[in-house]
């Protein structure tokens, strides 16, 4: 089985961390940089995105949260470390992962995607960051992390691997990052430090964001 990734991609970091933390020797991590628009890749995944799992019989699974669940479910009992079997807790973790996709991630793209050469809007970045501060981060810290160090858990799970890596996008705009609540920063640090096997990938994205020198890096956030 192959896990096709883009090494600096926050969406790839969670699946990579699962493979390395659980020691999934049957999963080969493949660098897909420059290959996602090839005919061979598009035949496998018509959405030409990473991460993508290519099974031994030629089937494909993509979307990072789907892959996170697939990997831990395929790992048998050792996968329970990152995805506990209690159905209520699983449902709560799934809630947080879906929230990440619908509420958190869409408000991060205009904050950091210019680093990848993609067009962004400074006005939308300001608006989205204001929403992060007002509506999104309070859900993370006041609900998901209310009584625990990680999302609904005292140990890290795939929900944390879904949420924490993408917060690095904000660091491309230092004046925005300075306004991120310390509780959110501390949470991200806890998660990334819990997966030292993936530090090289985490650092790759961090270095891309913090070394960005485009005009967007000097933008001031809205006053809240």
PDB file of C-alpha atoms in Angstrom:
ATOM      1  CA  UNK A   1       0.000   0.000   0.000  1.00  0.00           C
ATOM      2  CA  UNK A   2       1.227   3.491  -0.821  1.00  0.00           C
ATOM      3  CA  UNK A   3       0.548   6.836   0.843  1.00  0.00           C
ATOM      4  CA  UNK A   4       1.137   9.587  -1.690  1.00  0.00           C
ATOM      5  CA  UNK A   5       1.951  12.881   0.038  1.00  0.00           C
ATOM      6  CA  UNK A   6       3.302  16.374  -0.451  1.00  0.00           C
ATOM      7  CA  UNK A   7       5.991  16.630   2.276  1.00  0.00           C
ATOM      8  CA  UNK A   8       5.279  20.223   3.439  1.00  0.00           C
ATOM      9  CA  UNK A   9       1.489  19.866   3.220  1.00  0.00           C
ATOM     10  CA  UNK A  10      -0.480  20.190   6.449  1.00  0.00           C
ATOM     11  CA  UNK A  11      -3.076  17.838   4.989  1.00  0.00           C
ATOM     12  CA  UNK A  12      -0.388  15.195   4.485  1.00  0.00           C
ATOM     13  CA  UNK A  13       1.133  15.586   7.935  1.00  0.00           C
ATOM     14  CA  UNK A  14      -1.587  13.757   9.859  1.00  0.00           C
ATOM     15  CA  UNK A  15      -1.476  10.597   7.745  1.00  0.00           C
ATOM     16  CA  UNK A  16       2.336  10.623   7.780  1.00  0.00           C
ATOM     17  CA  UNK A  17       2.275  10.935  11.571  1.00  0.00           C
ATOM     18  CA  UNK A  18      -0.097   7.972  11.901  1.00  0.00           C
ATOM     19  CA  UNK A  19       2.067   5.759   9.702  1.00  0.00           C
ATOM     20  CA  UNK A  20       5.230   6.649  11.612  1.00  0.00           C
ATOM     21  CA  UNK A  21       3.757   6.631  15.125  1.00  0.00           C
ATOM     22  CA  UNK A  22       2.079   3.254  14.680  1.00  0.00           C
ATOM     23  CA  UNK A  23       4.957   1.775  12.676  1.00  0.00           C
ATOM     24  CA  UNK A  24       2.779   0.731   9.745  1.00  0.00           C
ATOM     25  CA  UNK A  25       5.404  -1.153   7.781  1.00  0.00           C
ATOM     26  CA  UNK A  26       2.910  -2.135   5.080  1.00  0.00           C
ATOM     27  CA  UNK A  27       2.485   1.535   4.069  1.00  0.00           C
ATOM     28  CA  UNK A  28       5.072   3.072   1.757  1.00  0.00           C
ATOM     29  CA  UNK A  29       5.211   6.875   1.936  1.00  0.00           C
ATOM     30  CA  UNK A  30       5.667   8.288  -1.566  1.00  0.00           C
ATOM     31  CA  UNK A  31       6.600  11.890  -2.391  1.00  0.00           C
ATOM     32  CA  UNK A  32       4.071  12.952  -5.041  1.00  0.00           C
ATOM     33  CA  UNK A  33       5.505  16.430  -5.628  1.00  0.00           C
ATOM     34  CA  UNK A  34       5.254  17.237  -9.335  1.00  0.00           C
ATOM     35  CA  UNK A  35       3.302  14.058 -10.079  1.00  0.00           C
ATOM     36  CA  UNK A  36      -0.315  14.860  -9.144  1.00  0.00           C
ATOM     37  CA  UNK A  37      -1.178  16.156 -12.631  1.00  0.00           C
ATOM     38  CA  UNK A  38       0.272  13.177 -14.459  1.00  0.00           C
ATOM     39  CA  UNK A  39      -2.079  10.895 -16.376  1.00  0.00           C
ATOM     40  CA  UNK A  40      -1.170   7.980 -14.114  1.00  0.00           C
ATOM     41  CA  UNK A  41      -2.022   9.901 -10.940  1.00  0.00           C
ATOM     42  CA  UNK A  42      -5.267  11.331 -12.316  1.00  0.00           C
ATOM     43  CA  UNK A  43      -6.401   7.856 -13.326  1.00  0.00           C
ATOM     44  CA  UNK A  44      -5.926   6.865  -9.698  1.00  0.00           C
ATOM     45  CA  UNK A  45      -7.366  10.057  -8.178  1.00  0.00           C
ATOM     46  CA  UNK A  46      -9.305  12.314 -10.567  1.00  0.00           C
ATOM     47  CA  UNK A  47      -9.248  15.071  -7.936  1.00  0.00           C
ATOM     48  CA  UNK A  48      -5.402  15.027  -8.260  1.00  0.00           C
ATOM     49  CA  UNK A  49      -4.917  15.887  -4.577  1.00  0.00           C
ATOM     50  CA  UNK A  50      -2.697  14.683  -1.755  1.00  0.00           C
ATOM     51  CA  UNK A  51      -2.702  12.817   0.463  1.00  0.00           C
ATOM     52  CA  UNK A  52      -3.958   9.790  -1.449  1.00  0.00           C
ATOM     53  CA  UNK A  53      -3.820   6.156  -0.404  1.00  0.00           C
ATOM     54  CA  UNK A  54      -3.248   3.654  -3.205  1.00  0.00           C
ATOM     55  CA  UNK A  55      -4.224   0.179  -2.045  1.00  0.00           C
ATOM     56  CA  UNK A  56      -2.433  -2.954  -3.188  1.00  0.00           C
ATOM     57  CA  UNK A  57      -5.351  -3.828  -5.486  1.00  0.00           C
ATOM     58  CA  UNK A  58      -5.382  -0.405  -7.138  1.00  0.00           C
ATOM     59  CA  UNK A  59      -8.182   1.333  -5.231  1.00  0.00           C
ATOM     60  CA  UNK A  60      -7.730   4.942  -4.084  1.00  0.00           C
ATOM     61  CA  UNK A  61      -8.764   6.852  -0.971  1.00  0.00           C
ATOM     62  CA  UNK A  62      -8.296  10.580  -0.664  1.00  0.00           C
ATOM     63  CA  UNK A  63      -9.307  13.466   1.632  1.00  0.00           C
ATOM     64  CA  UNK A  64      -7.083  13.667   4.688  1.00  0.00           C
ATOM     65  CA  UNK A  65      -9.696  12.876   7.332  1.00  0.00           C
ATOM     66  CA  UNK A  66     -10.896   9.828   5.406  1.00  0.00           C
ATOM     67  CA  UNK A  67      -7.284   8.643   5.195  1.00  0.00           C
ATOM     68  CA  UNK A  68      -6.687   9.224   8.908  1.00  0.00           C
ATOM     69  CA  UNK A  69      -9.671   7.041   9.754  1.00  0.00           C
ATOM     70  CA  UNK A  70      -8.708   4.407   7.196  1.00  0.00           C
ATOM     71  CA  UNK A  71      -5.149   4.112   8.487  1.00  0.00           C
ATOM     72  CA  UNK A  72      -6.070   3.678  12.145  1.00  0.00           C
ATOM     73  CA  UNK A  73      -8.931   1.308  11.316  1.00  0.00           C
ATOM     74  CA  UNK A  74      -6.569  -0.760   9.160  1.00  0.00           C
ATOM     75  CA  UNK A  75      -3.993  -0.947  11.967  1.00  0.00           C
ATOM     76  CA  UNK A  76      -6.065  -3.214  14.191  1.00  0.00           C
ATOM     77  CA  UNK A  77      -5.752  -2.830  17.945  1.00  0.00           C
ATOM     78  CA  UNK A  78      -2.738  -0.544  17.808  1.00  0.00           C
ATOM     79  CA  UNK A  79      -4.859   1.955  15.909  1.00  0.00           C
ATOM     80  CA  UNK A  80      -7.011   2.368  19.008  1.00  0.00           C
ATOM     81  CA  UNK A  81      -4.231   4.478  20.527  1.00  0.00           C
ATOM     82  CA  UNK A  82      -5.086   7.257  18.090  1.00  0.00           C
ATOM     83  CA  UNK A  83      -8.786   6.465  17.536  1.00  0.00           C
ATOM     84  CA  UNK A  84     -10.367   5.023  20.707  1.00  0.00           C
ATOM     85  CA  UNK A  85     -13.049   2.393  20.200  1.00  0.00           C
ATOM     86  CA  UNK A  86     -15.705   3.940  22.444  1.00  0.00           C
ATOM     87  CA  UNK A  87     -18.446   4.877  19.939  1.00  0.00           C
ATOM     88  CA  UNK A  88     -19.451   8.071  21.740  1.00  0.00           C
ATOM     89  CA  UNK A  89     -15.880   9.324  21.942  1.00  0.00           C
ATOM     90  CA  UNK A  90     -15.330   8.405  18.304  1.00  0.00           C
ATOM     91  CA  UNK A  91     -18.427  10.368  17.372  1.00  0.00           C
ATOM     92  CA  UNK A  92     -17.110  13.377  19.280  1.00  0.00           C
ATOM     93  CA  UNK A  93     -13.694  13.112  17.599  1.00  0.00           C
ATOM     94  CA  UNK A  94     -15.415  12.818  14.221  1.00  0.00           C
ATOM     95  CA  UNK A  95     -17.400  15.944  15.065  1.00  0.00           C
ATOM     96  CA  UNK A  96     -14.181  17.868  15.671  1.00  0.00           C
ATOM     97  CA  UNK A  97     -12.646  16.560  12.451  1.00  0.00           C
ATOM     98  CA  UNK A  98     -15.660  17.578  10.388  1.00  0.00           C
ATOM     99  CA  UNK A  99     -15.657  20.970  12.139  1.00  0.00           C
ATOM    100  CA  UNK A 100     -12.043  21.373  11.090  1.00  0.00           C
ATOM    101  CA  UNK A 101     -13.038  20.829   7.464  1.00  0.00           C
ATOM    102  CA  UNK A 102     -16.108  23.068   7.450  1.00  0.00           C
ATOM    103  CA  UNK A 103     -15.278  25.813   9.953  1.00  0.00           C
ATOM    104  CA  UNK A 104     -11.517  26.020  10.578  1.00  0.00           C
ATOM    105  CA  UNK A 105      -9.667  25.169   7.380  1.00  0.00           C
ATOM    106  CA  UNK A 106     -11.639  27.435   4.998  1.00  0.00           C
ATOM    107  CA  UNK A 107     -10.663  30.417   7.157  1.00  0.00           C
ATOM    108  CA  UNK A 108      -6.946  29.603   6.918  1.00  0.00           C
ATOM    109  CA  UNK A 109      -6.389  29.509   3.163  1.00  0.00           C
ATOM    110  CA  UNK A 110      -6.240  33.264   2.556  1.00  0.00           C
ATOM    111  CA  UNK A 111      -3.897  33.549   5.517  1.00  0.00           C
ATOM    112  CA  UNK A 112      -1.229  31.259   4.124  1.00  0.00           C
ATOM    113  CA  UNK A 113      -1.803  29.958   0.612  1.00  0.00           C
ATOM    114  CA  UNK A 114       0.183  32.784  -1.033  1.00  0.00           C
ATOM    115  CA  UNK A 115       3.285  30.937   0.180  1.00  0.00           C
ATOM    116  CA  UNK A 116       2.380  28.202  -2.322  1.00  0.00           C
ATOM    117  CA  UNK A 117       1.981  30.729  -5.121  1.00  0.00           C
ATOM    118  CA  UNK A 118      -1.805  30.721  -4.977  1.00  0.00           C
ATOM    119  CA  UNK A 119      -3.913  33.907  -5.166  1.00  0.00           C
ATOM    120  CA  UNK A 120      -5.277  35.219  -1.869  1.00  0.00           C
ATOM    121  CA  UNK A 121      -7.303  38.205  -0.724  1.00  0.00           C
ATOM    122  CA  UNK A 122      -5.938  40.411   2.049  1.00  0.00           C
ATOM    123  CA  UNK A 123      -9.443  41.659   2.818  1.00  0.00           C
ATOM    124  CA  UNK A 124     -10.731  38.111   3.157  1.00  0.00           C
ATOM    125  CA  UNK A 125      -7.695  37.210   5.280  1.00  0.00           C
ATOM    126  CA  UNK A 126      -8.627  39.993   7.688  1.00  0.00           C
ATOM    127  CA  UNK A 127     -12.281  38.950   7.767  1.00  0.00           C
ATOM    128  CA  UNK A 128     -11.498  35.270   8.200  1.00  0.00           C
ATOM    129  CA  UNK A 129      -8.992  35.900  10.973  1.00  0.00           C
ATOM    130  CA  UNK A 130     -11.544  38.012  12.827  1.00  0.00           C
ATOM    131  CA  UNK A 131     -13.960  35.062  12.581  1.00  0.00           C
ATOM    132  CA  UNK A 132     -11.274  32.723  13.867  1.00  0.00           C
ATOM    133  CA  UNK A 133     -10.805  34.890  16.934  1.00  0.00           C
ATOM    134  CA  UNK A 134     -14.493  35.512  17.541  1.00  0.00           C
ATOM    135  CA  UNK A 135     -16.150  32.224  16.591  1.00  0.00           C
ATOM    136  CA  UNK A 136     -13.734  29.407  15.771  1.00  0.00           C
ATOM    137  CA  UNK A 137     -10.972  29.406  18.374  1.00  0.00           C
ATOM    138  CA  UNK A 138     -13.507  29.680  21.232  1.00  0.00           C
ATOM    139  CA  UNK A 139     -15.037  26.388  20.053  1.00  0.00           C
ATOM    140  CA  UNK A 140     -11.607  24.761  19.982  1.00  0.00           C
ATOM    141  CA  UNK A 141     -10.542  25.937  23.423  1.00  0.00           C
ATOM    142  CA  UNK A 142     -13.914  26.236  25.157  1.00  0.00           C
ATOM    143  CA  UNK A 143     -15.489  23.005  23.928  1.00  0.00           C
ATOM    144  CA  UNK A 144     -13.017  20.544  22.419  1.00  0.00           C
ATOM    145  CA  UNK A 145     -10.251  21.371  24.914  1.00  0.00           C
ATOM    146  CA  UNK A 146     -12.431  22.419  27.838  1.00  0.00           C
ATOM    147  CA  UNK A 147     -11.405  19.607  30.189  1.00  0.00           C
ATOM    148  CA  UNK A 148      -8.553  17.890  28.333  1.00  0.00           C
ATOM    149  CA  UNK A 149      -5.114  18.612  26.885  1.00  0.00           C
ATOM    150  CA  UNK A 150      -6.123  17.276  23.476  1.00  0.00           C
ATOM    151  CA  UNK A 151      -9.449  17.191  21.641  1.00  0.00           C
ATOM    152  CA  UNK A 152     -11.839  15.431  24.037  1.00  0.00           C
ATOM    153  CA  UNK A 153      -8.894  13.328  25.238  1.00  0.00           C
ATOM    154  CA  UNK A 154      -5.897  13.338  27.561  1.00  0.00           C
ATOM    155  CA  UNK A 155      -3.820  11.742  24.804  1.00  0.00           C
ATOM    156  CA  UNK A 156      -3.514  12.819  21.160  1.00  0.00           C
ATOM    157  CA  UNK A 157      -5.787  11.328  18.508  1.00  0.00           C
ATOM    158  CA  UNK A 158      -6.365  11.682  14.802  1.00  0.00           C
ATOM    159  CA  UNK A 159      -8.643  14.646  15.563  1.00  0.00           C
ATOM    160  CA  UNK A 160      -5.603  16.565  16.792  1.00  0.00           C
ATOM    161  CA  UNK A 161      -3.627  15.509  13.718  1.00  0.00           C
ATOM    162  CA  UNK A 162      -6.429  16.906  11.605  1.00  0.00           C
ATOM    163  CA  UNK A 163      -6.598  20.254  13.411  1.00  0.00           C
ATOM    164  CA  UNK A 164      -3.156  21.238  14.681  1.00  0.00           C
ATOM    165  CA  UNK A 165      -0.860  21.123  11.614  1.00  0.00           C
ATOM    166  CA  UNK A 166      -2.919  23.534   9.510  1.00  0.00           C
ATOM    167  CA  UNK A 167      -2.704  26.254  12.174  1.00  0.00           C
ATOM    168  CA  UNK A 168       0.853  26.819  10.945  1.00  0.00           C
ATOM    169  CA  UNK A 169      -0.556  28.703   7.934  1.00  0.00           C
ATOM    170  CA  UNK A 170      -1.195  31.686  10.182  1.00  0.00           C
ATOM    171  CA  UNK A 171       2.534  32.126  10.799  1.00  0.00           C
ATOM    172  CA  UNK A 172       2.982  33.433   7.252  1.00  0.00           C
ATOM    173  CA  UNK A 173       1.437  36.646   8.598  1.00  0.00           C
ATOM    174  CA  UNK A 174       3.390  37.407  11.809  1.00  0.00           C
ATOM    175  CA  UNK A 175       1.092  40.197  12.975  1.00  0.00           C
ATOM    176  CA  UNK A 176      -1.844  37.803  12.796  1.00  0.00           C
ATOM    177  CA  UNK A 177       0.040  35.033  14.612  1.00  0.00           C
ATOM    178  CA  UNK A 178       0.836  37.489  17.389  1.00  0.00           C
ATOM    179  CA  UNK A 179      -2.916  37.824  18.009  1.00  0.00           C
ATOM    180  CA  UNK A 180      -3.605  34.075  18.194  1.00  0.00           C
ATOM    181  CA  UNK A 181      -4.594  33.143  21.759  1.00  0.00           C
ATOM    182  CA  UNK A 182      -1.736  31.549  23.680  1.00  0.00           C
ATOM    183  CA  UNK A 183      -4.012  28.630  24.551  1.00  0.00           C
ATOM    184  CA  UNK A 184      -4.317  27.812  20.838  1.00  0.00           C
ATOM    185  CA  UNK A 185      -0.549  28.107  20.316  1.00  0.00           C
ATOM    186  CA  UNK A 186       0.148  25.889  23.311  1.00  0.00           C
ATOM    187  CA  UNK A 187      -2.305  23.292  22.022  1.00  0.00           C
ATOM    188  CA  UNK A 188      -0.604  23.159  18.635  1.00  0.00           C
ATOM    189  CA  UNK A 189       2.786  22.791  20.286  1.00  0.00           C
ATOM    190  CA  UNK A 190       1.533  19.884  22.430  1.00  0.00           C
ATOM    191  CA  UNK A 191       0.199  18.060  19.391  1.00  0.00           C
ATOM    192  CA  UNK A 192       3.262  18.493  17.198  1.00  0.00           C
ATOM    193  CA  UNK A 193       5.609  17.523  20.027  1.00  0.00           C
ATOM    194  CA  UNK A 194       3.587  14.341  20.586  1.00  0.00           C
ATOM    195  CA  UNK A 195       4.644  13.151  17.118  1.00  0.00           C
ATOM    196  CA  UNK A 196       8.431  13.683  16.985  1.00  0.00           C
ATOM    197  CA  UNK A 197       8.689  11.133  14.174  1.00  0.00           C
ATOM    198  CA  UNK A 198       7.064  13.701  11.865  1.00  0.00           C
ATOM    199  CA  UNK A 199       9.069  16.736  13.007  1.00  0.00           C
ATOM    200  CA  UNK A 200      10.863  17.024   9.662  1.00  0.00           C
ATOM    201  CA  UNK A 201       7.554  17.512   7.870  1.00  0.00           C
ATOM    202  CA  UNK A 202       6.131  19.876  10.476  1.00  0.00           C
ATOM    203  CA  UNK A 203       9.297  21.987  10.310  1.00  0.00           C
ATOM    204  CA  UNK A 204       9.230  22.073   6.515  1.00  0.00           C
ATOM    205  CA  UNK A 205       5.858  23.827   6.537  1.00  0.00           C
ATOM    206  CA  UNK A 206       6.837  26.077   9.448  1.00  0.00           C
ATOM    207  CA  UNK A 207      10.003  27.210   7.680  1.00  0.00           C
ATOM    208  CA  UNK A 208       8.063  27.970   4.504  1.00  0.00           C
ATOM    209  CA  UNK A 209       5.604  30.122   6.419  1.00  0.00           C
ATOM    210  CA  UNK A 210       8.050  31.979   8.657  1.00  0.00           C
ATOM    211  CA  UNK A 211      10.514  32.718   5.840  1.00  0.00           C
ATOM    212  CA  UNK A 212       7.858  34.201   3.555  1.00  0.00           C
ATOM    213  CA  UNK A 213       8.745  37.795   2.665  1.00  0.00           C
ATOM    214  CA  UNK A 214       5.899  38.833   0.363  1.00  0.00           C
ATOM    215  CA  UNK A 215       3.871  41.972   0.984  1.00  0.00           C
ATOM    216  CA  UNK A 216       1.167  39.877   2.635  1.00  0.00           C
ATOM    217  CA  UNK A 217       3.516  39.186   5.538  1.00  0.00           C
ATOM    218  CA  UNK A 218       3.241  42.804   6.707  1.00  0.00           C
ATOM    219  CA  UNK A 219      -0.569  42.936   6.764  1.00  0.00           C
ATOM    220  CA  UNK A 220      -2.207  44.107   9.962  1.00  0.00           C
ATOM    221  CA  UNK A 221      -5.259  42.202  11.236  1.00  0.00           C
ATOM    222  CA  UNK A 222      -8.512  43.968  11.971  1.00  0.00           C
ATOM    223  CA  UNK A 223      -8.873  45.445  15.415  1.00  0.00           C
ATOM    224  CA  UNK A 224     -11.349  43.346  17.387  1.00  0.00           C
TER     225      UNK A 224
END
